[in-house]
Amino acid sequence: MTTTESAREPEQSSRAREHVAATARRLAAEGLLIGTAGNVSARLDDGRIAVTVTGVVLADCRAEDVTVVSATGEHVDGRLAPTSELGLHLGIYSSTQAGAVVHTHAPFSTAVSCVSGMDSLPVLHYQQLLLGGEIRVAPYATFGTPELADLVVAGLRDRQAVLMANHGSVAVGSSLAKALDNALLLEWLAALYVRASGVGAPRPLTEAQQHDAVAQAITLEYGTTKENPR
Ligand code: 13P
């Protein structure tokens, strides 16, 4: 490692710790994280992970409440011990390209995760296609266990989010901003499902409708601003 690289290293990790803490506070402000429930992490350029510490009240999370570990979980920086779900975060990083991971006990996502016989959240709205389609409900396992980590990793295959039975949600993204957006979108979709179910039987989009929505989104470059044609 060159002198410049080693000088940049602490700067990178302190920025990442600030950013992880700010994301945790934002999720709490949005009502997706309550008390100490949930955790947030980001992968640094060199593969280390900045992750919230266990027991932190996420609404008050500061950079010192974010610790840095190696890709295999060895302590690198920070006074406090990492989240009890460290194995889940590391498992996702080792098996996907994710740059950030958000775990919440968001009210509607968690409610949907508690419904007997529901093994996925169907696609009622085309916006769910941004998360990859139907969202799996990973089978229940005790929090903080390798078993839960494996079930979550499997449930995330080709998806940006997964529900954890009787527990909550996990959303990933290429960055903290993307993972946050995905967690908010999943919560909106879970709320949509709960509200639609209260009126009658939800009507999922067909495969053909989903396919057409994806094609239209590509054609229109949906979700981006454009110059007004003159
Ligand atoms: P930690 O405080 O250890 O992050 O645990 C919170 C949680 O939500 C476990 O699933």
PDB file of N, CA and C and ligand atoms in Angstrom, residues 36-39 52-56 58 82-85 103-105 143-144 148 164 167, ligand 1:
ATOM      1  N   THR A  36     -33.906   0.265  19.124  1.00  0.00           N
ATOM      2  CA  THR A  36     -32.632  -0.363  18.705  1.00  0.00           C
ATOM      3  C   THR A  36     -32.859  -1.420  17.617  1.00  0.00           C
ATOM      4  N   ALA A  37     -34.097  -1.516  17.129  1.00  0.00           N
ATOM      5  CA  ALA A  37     -34.441  -2.591  16.188  1.00  0.00           C
ATOM      6  C   ALA A  37     -34.012  -2.236  14.770  1.00  0.00           C
ATOM      7  N   GLY A  38     -33.121  -3.032  14.198  1.00  0.00           N
ATOM      8  CA  GLY A  38     -32.649  -2.820  12.839  1.00  0.00           C
ATOM      9  C   GLY A  38     -31.160  -2.503  12.824  1.00  0.00           C
ATOM     10  N   ASN A  39     -30.575  -2.530  11.661  1.00  0.00           N
ATOM     11  CA  ASN A  39     -29.146  -2.225  11.509  1.00  0.00           C
ATOM     12  C   ASN A  39     -28.845  -1.869  10.060  1.00  0.00           C
ATOM     13  N   THR A  52     -23.561  -0.606  11.859  1.00  0.00           N
ATOM     14  CA  THR A  52     -24.046  -0.073  13.142  1.00  0.00           C
ATOM     15  C   THR A  52     -23.724  -1.056  14.278  1.00  0.00           C
ATOM     16  N   VAL A  53     -23.554  -0.502  15.472  1.00  0.00           N
ATOM     17  CA  VAL A  53     -23.204  -1.336  16.626  1.00  0.00           C
ATOM     18  C   VAL A  53     -24.469  -1.916  17.242  1.00  0.00           C
ATOM     19  N   THR A  54     -24.315  -3.003  17.989  1.00  0.00           N
ATOM     20  CA  THR A  54     -25.467  -3.620  18.635  1.00  0.00           C
ATOM     21  C   THR A  54     -25.980  -2.708  19.749  1.00  0.00           C
ATOM     22  N   GLY A  55     -27.309  -2.610  19.834  1.00  0.00           N
ATOM     23  CA  GLY A  55     -27.935  -1.883  20.936  1.00  0.00           C
ATOM     24  C   GLY A  55     -28.037  -0.387  20.760  1.00  0.00           C
ATOM     25  N   VAL A  56     -27.610   0.153  19.636  1.00  0.00           N
ATOM     26  CA  VAL A  56     -27.695   1.613  19.470  1.00  0.00           C
ATOM     27  C   VAL A  56     -29.147   2.006  19.147  1.00  0.00           C
ATOM     28  N   LEU A  58     -31.307   3.817  17.001  1.00  0.00           N
ATOM     29  CA  LEU A  58     -30.929   4.219  15.640  1.00  0.00           C
ATOM     30  C   LEU A  58     -31.297   5.665  15.317  1.00  0.00           C
ATOM     31  N   PRO A  82     -20.123  -4.787  17.015  1.00  0.00           N
ATOM     32  CA  PRO A  82     -21.065  -4.681  15.890  1.00  0.00           C
ATOM     33  C   PRO A  82     -22.407  -5.352  16.171  1.00  0.00           C
ATOM     34  N   THR A  83     -23.374  -5.059  15.304  1.00  0.00           N
ATOM     35  CA  THR A  83     -24.722  -5.635  15.377  1.00  0.00           C
ATOM     36  C   THR A  83     -24.710  -7.158  15.548  1.00  0.00           C
ATOM     37  N   SER A  84     -25.739  -7.649  16.215  1.00  0.00           N
ATOM     38  CA  SER A  84     -25.918  -9.102  16.359  1.00  0.00           C
ATOM     39  C   SER A  84     -26.202  -9.758  15.007  1.00  0.00           C
ATOM     40  N   GLU A  85     -26.565  -8.951  14.004  1.00  0.00           N
ATOM     41  CA  GLU A  85     -26.825  -9.487  12.657  1.00  0.00           C
ATOM     42  C   GLU A  85     -25.607  -9.329  11.743  1.00  0.00           C
ATOM     43  N   HIS A 103     -31.412  -3.405   7.351  1.00  0.00           N
ATOM     44  CA  HIS A 103     -32.368  -4.336   7.968  1.00  0.00           C
ATOM     45  C   HIS A 103     -33.304  -3.535   8.869  1.00  0.00           C
ATOM     46  N   THR A 104     -34.625  -3.674   8.639  1.00  0.00           N
ATOM     47  CA  THR A 104     -35.600  -2.927   9.445  1.00  0.00           C
ATOM     48  C   THR A 104     -36.665  -3.858  10.035  1.00  0.00           C
ATOM     49  N   HIS A 105     -37.386  -3.312  11.021  1.00  0.00           N
ATOM     50  CA  HIS A 105     -38.615  -3.938  11.510  1.00  0.00           C
ATOM     51  C   HIS A 105     -39.769  -3.003  11.132  1.00  0.00           C
ATOM     52  N   PHE A 143     -33.150 -14.589  15.334  1.00  0.00           N
ATOM     53  CA  PHE A 143     -32.304 -13.452  14.924  1.00  0.00           C
ATOM     54  C   PHE A 143     -30.854 -13.707  15.326  1.00  0.00           C
ATOM     55  N   GLY A 144     -29.953 -13.187  14.517  1.00  0.00           N
ATOM     56  CA  GLY A 144     -28.525 -13.264  14.839  1.00  0.00           C
ATOM     57  C   GLY A 144     -27.879 -14.611  14.581  1.00  0.00           C
ATOM     58  N   LEU A 148     -30.368 -17.887   9.908  1.00  0.00           N
ATOM     59  CA  LEU A 148     -31.134 -16.753   9.380  1.00  0.00           C
ATOM     60  C   LEU A 148     -30.355 -16.078   8.247  1.00  0.00           C
ATOM     61  N   MET A 164     -38.362 -11.200   6.093  1.00  0.00           N
ATOM     62  CA  MET A 164     -37.925 -12.280   6.995  1.00  0.00           C
ATOM     63  C   MET A 164     -39.136 -12.648   7.850  1.00  0.00           C
ATOM     64  N   HIS A 167     -40.311 -11.224  11.437  1.00  0.00           N
ATOM     65  CA  HIS A 167     -39.138 -10.462  11.873  1.00  0.00           C
ATOM     66  C   HIS A 167     -39.079  -9.078  11.232  1.00  0.00           C
TER      67      HIS A 167
HETATM   68  P1  13P B   1     -28.750  -5.128  17.020  1.00  0.00           P
HETATM   69  O1  13P B   1     -29.027  -4.042  18.032  1.00  0.00           O
HETATM   70  O2  13P B   1     -27.781  -6.155  17.525  1.00  0.00           O
HETATM   71  O3  13P B   1     -28.369  -4.541  15.677  1.00  0.00           O
HETATM   72  O4  13P B   1     -30.090  -5.957  16.794  1.00  0.00           O
HETATM   73  C1  13P B   1     -31.231  -5.371  16.239  1.00  0.00           C
HETATM   74  C2  13P B   1     -32.004  -6.302  15.387  1.00  0.00           C
HETATM   75  O5  13P B   1     -32.890  -5.841  14.735  1.00  0.00           O
HETATM   76  C3  13P B   1     -31.680  -7.748  15.314  1.00  0.00           C
HETATM   77  O6  13P B   1     -32.388  -8.362  14.273  1.00  0.00           O
END
